[in-house]
Amino acid sequence: MALEIKDVEYLGIDGMVRWYWDPVGQKYYQSYMNAGWNSSTLYPVTNESDLKKLEVEYPRGDNAFDDSAYTPKLELKDYGAAVDGVGTSLRFPNDMLIDEGEDFVMFDFYDYRPPFKDKRYGGEGKEVLNQTLAQYNASGYANEYFKDKKYKQILLYMPQDVQDAFAAKWEGKKFGALTTGVIAAAGSGSRGKKLDNVVKAATEAFDRGTANAAAQIVTGLASKITGDTISTGDVFGGISGVARNPNMELLFQSMELRTFDLTFKMAPYDQTDVSNMNDIIKTFKKAMLPQYKLGEGVSVFGMENEALEGGFIQVPKICAVNFMRGASRNSYLPRYKMCAITDVNVNYTPDNVYATFDRSSPVATELKLSFMETKLVFSEDIEERGF
């Protein structure tokens, strides 16, 4: 069955040729201007030099696991017309500059990619076990997502408050005498001697544990006879004036997914600004909410039927957030992996006064967006890719 435009991802244009990617067949395709831009005829790319260029400019498939050469693409009009619903971006303000000296924020919207669906790396049959960071990041970059052409690219001016924050969870843990000895023994010596060390340490700890046992008996009697609730620590302090050594150590527990907020105050200058502002707000609302109707071709455990429509909803869109300088990513500002939109807050009275243009929109509207990255950021990401 011949491929249709709706089944492929539009990548870009080069002179008289348009490039596409087939996410199912994992191949690049092309169409030609002389065949008519509206033609649905697609041809597989077979020229070696073209393939190499596409692998660098639009890495997909296996090449997408390393996105070091990937640059977000500005969607501009081609020959004055949009490309299959893509090519016209929503901007605020509508006359904002996007040349090499201008900074702005760019948002692109993609279908959510389940992290464990068809998770393969390096070819059929080689299952991904996240043995490398590249494998873990495979579903964290825009290269591996299918762009939803119904959602236009959004370009907004740089907000006033741009911050970057990482969080790692560390926690103090208390280790008793027995536990301390056992863990220390398990961490010393060769693998063959570890068990002997553990048994020896446990025996010595039990020999020293008579005081603990006696204190435990006292607390039990106090509770049964008088009803007083005391701890073994209270017994040691009340009798001997000592306290149990807490053996407190700081241990790393986990990392936190990065979150961030962006706030934009939009005061329209003309009717085009009003229209773009409304469309931008509507786009973010639609992207963050799930769809009641399952998307075309969506299956649940391999099943596709009408009965699934009432039992499941479609996961919301995923967003690529990029701080841009002209046509390239701004290397001095934070870089993000794919993000979920967690909150869209619209304030129609940001100045605490309700005022509107004549039969039109409010004179100012504030849009606050909250995001959460879909992947953790590791030390190698900072070193190799500048996150």
Short mmCIF file of C-alpha atoms in Angstrom, two decimals:
data_model
loop_
_atom_site.label_atom_id
_atom_site.label_comp_id
_atom_site.label_asym_id
_atom_site.label_seq_id
_atom_site.Cartn_x
_atom_site.Cartn_y
_atom_site.Cartn_z
CA MET A 1 0.00 0.00 0.00
CA ALA A 2 1.38 3.38 -1.04
CA LEU A 3 2.38 5.84 1.67
CA GLU A 4 0.23 8.94 2.14
CA ILE A 5 1.28 12.37 3.36
CA LYS A 6 -0.65 11.88 6.62
CA ASP A 7 1.41 8.77 7.40
CA VAL A 8 4.80 10.47 7.27
CA GLU A 9 6.53 13.26 9.15
CA TYR A 10 7.40 16.37 7.16
CA LEU A 11 11.04 17.27 7.78
CA GLY A 12 11.91 20.24 5.59
CA ILE A 13 12.60 21.57 2.13
CA ASP A 14 15.79 21.82 0.10
CA GLY A 15 15.38 23.76 -3.14
CA MET A 16 12.82 21.86 -5.19
CA VAL A 17 12.64 18.82 -2.91
CA ARG A 18 10.73 18.14 0.28
CA TRP A 19 11.92 15.54 2.77
CA TYR A 20 9.77 13.18 4.87
CA TRP A 21 10.28 10.38 7.38
CA ASP A 22 8.23 7.20 7.60
CA PRO A 23 8.21 6.18 11.31
CA VAL A 24 6.81 2.72 10.53
CA GLY A 25 9.12 1.73 7.70
CA GLN A 26 12.03 3.72 9.23
CA LYS A 27 12.92 5.29 5.87
CA TYR A 28 13.36 8.76 4.37
CA TYR A 29 11.09 9.85 1.51
CA GLN A 30 10.98 12.82 -0.84
CA SER A 31 8.58 14.68 -3.13
CA TYR A 32 9.32 17.07 -5.97
CA MET A 33 8.01 20.55 -6.73
CA ASN A 34 7.66 19.82 -10.43
CA ALA A 35 5.22 17.07 -9.51
CA GLY A 36 3.11 19.64 -7.64
CA TRP A 37 3.43 20.31 -3.93
CA ASN A 38 -0.04 18.92 -3.37
CA SER A 39 0.89 15.62 -4.98
CA SER A 40 0.68 12.65 -2.65
CA THR A 41 3.40 10.78 -4.53
CA LEU A 42 6.36 10.00 -2.28
CA TYR A 43 9.64 8.44 -3.38
CA PRO A 44 12.13 6.67 -1.11
CA VAL A 45 15.48 8.44 -0.80
CA THR A 46 18.16 6.20 -2.30
CA ASN A 47 20.98 8.63 -3.09
CA GLU A 48 23.81 8.00 -0.60
CA SER A 49 24.85 11.65 -0.27
CA ASP A 50 21.24 12.69 0.37
CA LEU A 51 20.85 9.96 2.99
CA LYS A 52 24.00 11.04 4.82
CA LYS A 53 22.87 14.65 4.81
CA LEU A 54 19.42 13.71 6.14
CA GLU A 55 20.93 11.57 8.89
CA VAL A 56 22.80 14.65 10.13
CA GLU A 57 20.13 17.31 9.63
CA TYR A 58 17.10 15.18 10.52
CA PRO A 59 18.34 12.21 12.58
CA ARG A 60 15.67 9.55 12.88
CA GLY A 61 15.56 5.86 13.77
CA ASP A 62 18.88 4.53 15.08
CA ASN A 63 20.55 7.87 14.36
CA ALA A 64 18.10 9.65 16.63
CA PHE A 65 19.60 8.06 19.75
CA ASP A 66 22.47 10.54 19.48
CA ASP A 67 20.97 13.97 18.93
CA SER A 68 24.23 15.88 19.29
CA ALA A 69 23.90 17.25 15.75
CA TYR A 70 20.16 17.91 16.01
CA THR A 71 18.92 21.48 15.78
CA PRO A 72 15.25 22.49 16.27
CA LYS A 73 13.70 23.59 13.00
CA LEU A 74 11.90 26.87 12.52
CA GLU A 75 8.76 26.28 10.49
CA LEU A 76 8.58 29.11 8.00
CA LYS A 77 6.38 29.50 4.97
CA ASP A 78 7.65 27.78 1.83
CA TYR A 79 6.93 29.79 -1.31
CA GLY A 80 4.16 31.62 0.50
CA ALA A 81 2.14 28.54 1.42
CA ALA A 82 1.91 26.18 4.35
CA VAL A 83 3.13 22.62 3.96
CA ASP A 84 0.42 20.06 4.72
CA GLY A 85 -0.77 22.08 7.68
CA VAL A 86 2.82 22.78 8.79
CA GLY A 87 4.85 25.82 7.92
CA THR A 88 2.96 28.66 9.52
CA SER A 89 3.91 29.39 13.11
CA LEU A 90 1.84 31.26 15.67
CA ARG A 91 3.81 34.25 16.96
CA PHE A 92 3.34 36.82 19.64
CA PRO A 93 3.90 39.57 18.91
CA ASN A 94 3.09 38.75 15.31
CA ASP A 95 5.88 40.98 13.97
CA MET A 96 8.61 39.54 16.25
CA LEU A 97 12.05 39.23 14.67
CA ILE A 98 13.70 35.83 14.38
CA ASP A 99 17.03 36.73 12.80
CA GLU A 100 20.43 35.69 14.17
CA GLY A 101 20.51 38.40 16.83
CA GLU A 102 17.06 37.77 18.30
CA ASP A 103 16.15 35.48 21.21
CA PHE A 104 12.74 33.84 21.61
CA VAL A 105 11.07 30.65 22.89
CA MET A 106 9.88 27.98 20.48
CA PHE A 107 7.27 25.31 21.25
CA ASP A 108 6.55 22.21 19.15
CA PHE A 109 3.92 19.58 19.89
CA TYR A 110 4.26 15.84 19.40
CA ASP A 111 2.28 12.66 19.97
CA TYR A 112 3.25 10.99 23.22
CA ARG A 113 5.58 8.04 22.74
CA PRO A 114 5.08 5.25 25.30
CA PRO A 115 8.57 4.62 26.73
CA PHE A 116 8.24 0.83 26.57
CA LYS A 117 6.43 0.44 23.26
CA ASP A 118 8.53 -1.28 20.56
CA LYS A 119 11.58 -0.42 22.63
CA ARG A 120 14.38 -1.81 20.53
CA TYR A 121 17.86 -0.60 19.84
CA GLY A 122 20.27 -1.61 17.10
CA GLY A 123 17.84 -3.69 15.06
CA GLU A 124 15.13 -6.31 15.34
CA GLY A 125 15.41 -8.62 18.31
CA LYS A 126 17.92 -6.58 20.30
CA GLU A 127 15.80 -5.47 23.23
CA VAL A 128 16.66 -2.26 25.02
CA LEU A 129 17.50 -2.70 28.69
CA ASN A 130 18.64 0.90 29.20
CA GLN A 131 22.18 -0.35 29.50
CA THR A 132 23.46 2.97 28.14
CA LEU A 133 22.35 6.57 28.59
CA ALA A 134 21.67 6.77 24.84
CA GLN A 135 19.14 3.94 25.16
CA TYR A 136 17.46 5.58 28.15
CA ASN A 137 17.28 8.91 26.30
CA ALA A 138 15.85 7.31 23.15
CA SER A 139 12.33 8.54 23.92
CA GLY A 140 13.52 11.81 25.44
CA TYR A 141 14.37 13.70 22.26
CA ALA A 142 12.17 15.25 19.58
CA ASN A 143 13.88 13.11 16.94
CA GLU A 144 11.99 10.06 18.12
CA TYR A 145 8.52 11.62 18.21
CA PHE A 146 5.92 12.03 15.49
CA LYS A 147 4.96 15.70 15.19
CA ASP A 148 1.23 16.41 15.27
CA LYS A 149 0.60 18.58 12.23
CA LYS A 150 -2.66 19.92 13.65
CA TYR A 151 -0.70 21.83 16.30
CA LYS A 152 1.18 24.80 14.89
CA GLN A 153 4.61 25.74 16.08
CA ILE A 154 4.45 28.60 18.62
CA LEU A 155 7.03 31.39 18.90
CA LEU A 156 6.90 33.70 21.92
CA TYR A 157 9.10 36.53 23.12
CA MET A 158 11.64 35.82 25.88
CA PRO A 159 9.96 35.94 29.30
CA GLN A 160 11.39 38.03 32.11
CA ASP A 161 12.02 35.15 34.51
CA VAL A 162 14.15 32.36 33.01
CA GLN A 163 15.53 29.98 35.63
CA ASP A 164 16.99 26.51 35.76
CA ALA A 165 16.81 24.19 38.77
CA PHE A 166 17.89 20.62 39.45
CA ALA A 167 16.96 18.55 42.50
CA ALA A 168 18.59 15.46 43.98
CA LYS A 169 17.25 13.71 47.07
CA TRP A 170 19.75 12.86 49.81
CA GLU A 171 18.68 11.48 53.17
CA GLY A 172 20.37 10.86 56.51
CA LYS A 173 20.15 7.21 57.62
CA LYS A 174 20.78 5.82 61.10
CA PHE A 175 22.64 2.54 61.40
CA GLY A 176 22.64 0.55 64.65
CA ALA A 177 25.73 -1.32 65.88
CA LEU A 178 24.64 -4.63 64.36
CA THR A 179 23.67 -3.12 61.02
CA THR A 180 26.85 -1.04 60.84
CA GLY A 181 29.03 -4.08 61.42
CA VAL A 182 27.20 -6.25 58.93
CA ILE A 183 27.23 -3.64 56.17
CA ALA A 184 30.89 -2.82 56.74
CA ALA A 185 31.76 -6.51 56.60
CA ALA A 186 29.76 -6.97 53.40
CA GLY A 187 31.69 -4.13 51.79
CA SER A 188 35.15 -5.42 52.64
CA GLY A 189 37.31 -8.25 51.36
CA SER A 190 36.98 -10.37 48.25
CA ARG A 191 33.69 -11.79 47.08
CA GLY A 192 34.51 -15.22 48.50
CA LYS A 193 35.24 -13.85 51.98
CA LYS A 194 32.29 -11.46 52.23
CA LEU A 195 29.93 -14.04 53.75
CA ASP A 196 32.50 -15.05 56.40
CA ASN A 197 33.02 -11.39 57.28
CA VAL A 198 29.29 -10.81 57.64
CA VAL A 199 28.83 -13.82 59.96
CA LYS A 200 31.79 -12.81 62.11
CA ALA A 201 30.58 -9.20 62.42
CA ALA A 202 27.06 -10.31 63.31
CA THR A 203 28.36 -12.66 66.05
CA GLU A 204 30.48 -9.92 67.62
CA ALA A 205 27.55 -7.51 67.52
CA PHE A 206 25.27 -10.00 69.27
CA ASP A 207 27.90 -10.48 71.99
CA ARG A 208 27.84 -6.72 72.58
CA GLY A 209 24.05 -6.63 72.47
CA THR A 210 23.29 -7.70 76.08
CA ALA A 211 22.83 -4.09 77.16
CA ASN A 212 20.35 -3.52 74.38
CA ALA A 213 18.44 -6.65 75.34
CA ALA A 214 18.27 -5.59 79.00
CA ALA A 215 17.02 -2.12 78.07
CA GLN A 216 14.36 -3.71 75.85
CA ILE A 217 13.14 -5.80 78.80
CA VAL A 218 12.84 -2.70 81.02
CA THR A 219 10.77 -0.82 78.44
CA GLY A 220 8.47 -3.80 78.07
CA LEU A 221 7.90 -4.12 81.83
CA ALA A 222 7.27 -0.39 82.21
CA SER A 223 4.62 -0.51 79.54
CA LYS A 224 2.84 -3.53 81.05
CA ILE A 225 3.05 -2.57 84.73
CA THR A 226 2.70 1.22 84.75
CA GLY A 227 1.49 1.95 81.24
CA ASP A 228 4.37 4.38 80.71
CA THR A 229 5.78 4.48 77.21
CA ILE A 230 9.55 4.80 77.23
CA SER A 231 12.23 3.92 74.70
CA THR A 232 15.49 2.04 75.13
CA GLY A 233 17.19 5.43 74.64
CA ASP A 234 15.30 6.73 77.71
CA VAL A 235 16.57 3.77 79.72
CA PHE A 236 20.21 4.35 78.71
CA GLY A 237 19.95 8.07 79.46
CA GLY A 238 18.14 7.61 82.79
CA ILE A 239 20.44 4.90 84.17
CA SER A 240 23.86 5.49 82.64
CA GLY A 241 23.66 9.01 81.26
CA VAL A 242 24.52 7.83 77.75
CA ALA A 243 22.76 7.77 74.41
CA ARG A 244 22.96 5.25 71.65
CA ASN A 245 25.36 6.23 68.89
CA PRO A 246 23.11 7.12 65.91
CA ASN A 247 25.81 6.31 63.34
CA MET A 248 24.17 8.79 60.97
CA GLU A 249 25.32 8.70 57.35
CA LEU A 250 24.19 10.73 54.33
CA LEU A 251 23.07 8.51 51.43
CA PHE A 252 21.89 9.40 47.95
CA GLN A 253 18.28 8.33 47.36
CA SER A 254 17.00 9.50 43.99
CA MET A 255 16.84 12.25 41.38
CA GLU A 256 13.84 14.41 40.63
CA LEU A 257 12.39 15.13 37.20
CA ARG A 258 13.13 18.75 36.33
CA THR A 259 10.20 21.18 36.36
CA PHE A 260 10.00 24.79 35.24
CA ASP A 261 7.50 27.59 34.64
CA LEU A 262 7.31 30.21 31.90
CA THR A 263 5.08 33.27 32.16
CA PHE A 264 4.10 35.54 29.27
CA LYS A 265 2.11 38.76 29.53
CA MET A 266 0.47 39.46 26.18
CA ALA A 267 -0.90 42.90 25.36
CA PRO A 268 -2.19 42.80 21.74
CA TYR A 269 -1.25 45.65 19.42
CA ASP A 270 -3.63 44.84 16.57
CA GLN A 271 -6.25 42.30 15.51
CA THR A 272 -3.59 39.87 14.30
CA ASP A 273 -2.06 39.87 17.77
CA VAL A 274 -5.51 39.24 19.24
CA SER A 275 -6.11 36.30 16.92
CA ASN A 276 -2.65 34.80 17.54
CA MET A 277 -2.98 35.25 21.31
CA ASN A 278 -6.29 33.39 21.37
CA ASP A 279 -4.94 30.60 19.16
CA ILE A 280 -1.80 30.23 21.30
CA ILE A 281 -3.84 29.92 24.51
CA LYS A 282 -6.20 27.44 22.86
CA THR A 283 -3.29 25.37 21.53
CA PHE A 284 -1.66 25.00 24.94
CA LYS A 285 -5.00 24.08 26.53
CA LYS A 286 -5.64 21.41 23.88
CA ALA A 287 -2.11 20.03 24.12
CA MET A 288 -2.16 19.57 27.91
CA LEU A 289 -5.55 17.81 28.01
CA PRO A 290 -6.25 14.20 27.01
CA GLN A 291 -8.44 13.37 24.03
CA TYR A 292 -11.71 11.54 24.66
CA LYS A 293 -11.51 9.85 21.27
CA LEU A 294 -8.53 7.61 20.58
CA GLY A 295 -6.29 8.73 17.74
CA GLU A 296 -6.27 6.99 14.40
CA GLY A 297 -4.34 3.74 14.45
CA VAL A 298 -4.09 3.62 18.25
CA SER A 299 -4.35 0.08 19.64
CA VAL A 300 -4.53 -1.28 23.18
CA PHE A 301 -2.58 -4.53 23.55
CA GLY A 302 -2.83 -4.93 19.79
CA MET A 303 -6.63 -4.53 19.72
CA GLU A 304 -8.49 -1.90 17.72
CA ASN A 305 -12.27 -1.72 17.94
CA GLU A 306 -15.07 0.68 18.81
CA ALA A 307 -15.49 -0.84 22.27
CA LEU A 308 -12.13 0.64 23.25
CA GLU A 309 -13.38 4.18 22.59
CA GLY A 310 -15.39 4.34 25.81
CA GLY A 311 -12.86 2.58 28.00
CA PHE A 312 -9.70 4.58 27.22
CA ILE A 313 -8.66 8.15 26.52
CA GLN A 314 -5.70 9.42 24.51
CA VAL A 315 -2.67 10.66 26.44
CA PRO A 316 -2.00 14.43 26.03
CA LYS A 317 0.62 15.81 23.67
CA ILE A 318 4.28 16.20 24.54
CA CYS A 319 6.03 19.54 24.03
CA ALA A 320 9.55 20.43 22.90
CA VAL A 321 10.62 23.69 24.55
CA ASN A 322 13.64 25.45 23.06
CA PHE A 323 15.23 28.79 23.82
CA MET A 324 16.28 29.98 20.39
CA ARG A 325 18.68 32.56 18.99
CA GLY A 326 17.70 32.98 15.37
CA ALA A 327 17.52 29.57 13.69
CA SER A 328 19.64 27.80 16.34
CA ARG A 329 19.28 26.80 19.98
CA ASN A 330 20.69 29.37 22.43
CA SER A 331 23.64 27.55 23.99
CA TYR A 332 23.76 29.88 27.01
CA LEU A 333 20.27 29.06 28.27
CA PRO A 334 18.77 25.81 29.61
CA ARG A 335 18.14 22.94 27.26
CA TYR A 336 15.32 20.47 27.89
CA LYS A 337 14.41 16.96 26.87
CA MET A 338 10.80 16.40 25.84
CA CYS A 339 8.33 17.87 28.33
CA ALA A 340 4.80 17.26 29.55
CA ILE A 341 2.61 20.32 30.07
CA THR A 342 1.42 20.03 33.66
CA ASP A 343 -0.43 23.32 34.08
CA VAL A 344 -1.88 26.09 31.91
CA ASN A 345 -3.01 29.16 33.85
CA VAL A 346 -4.63 32.10 32.04
CA ASN A 347 -5.16 35.39 33.88
CA TYR A 348 -7.41 37.80 31.98
CA THR A 349 -6.89 40.58 34.54
CA PRO A 350 -3.11 40.60 35.17
CA ASP A 351 -3.21 44.28 36.20
CA ASN A 352 -6.12 43.66 38.62
CA VAL A 353 -8.42 45.67 36.37
CA TYR A 354 -10.88 44.28 33.85
CA ALA A 355 -10.55 46.23 30.62
CA THR A 356 -11.11 45.28 26.99
CA PHE A 357 -10.64 46.74 23.55
CA ASP A 358 -13.81 47.88 21.80
CA ARG A 359 -15.79 44.66 21.27
CA SER A 360 -12.59 42.66 21.41
CA SER A 361 -10.20 40.92 23.81
CA PRO A 362 -8.89 42.06 27.21
CA VAL A 363 -6.16 44.68 26.89
CA ALA A 364 -3.70 42.26 28.53
CA THR A 365 -3.68 38.52 29.22
CA GLU A 366 -1.11 36.59 31.25
CA LEU A 367 -0.28 33.01 30.29
CA LYS A 368 1.61 30.86 32.82
CA LEU A 369 2.84 27.46 31.65
CA SER A 370 4.28 24.68 33.82
CA PHE A 371 6.37 21.84 32.39
CA MET A 372 7.95 18.60 33.58
CA GLU A 373 10.68 16.79 31.66
CA THR A 374 9.87 13.23 30.62
CA LYS A 375 13.41 12.01 31.38
CA LEU A 376 15.94 12.47 34.15
CA VAL A 377 19.08 14.50 33.42
CA PHE A 378 22.40 12.80 34.18
CA SER A 379 25.90 14.16 34.58
CA GLU A 380 26.84 12.95 31.08
CA ASP A 381 23.96 14.98 29.61
CA ILE A 382 25.52 18.15 31.02
CA GLU A 383 28.97 17.25 29.78
CA GLU A 384 28.04 16.00 26.30
CA ARG A 385 24.91 17.91 25.37
CA GLY A 386 24.81 21.02 27.51
CA PHE A 387 21.67 20.42 29.55
#
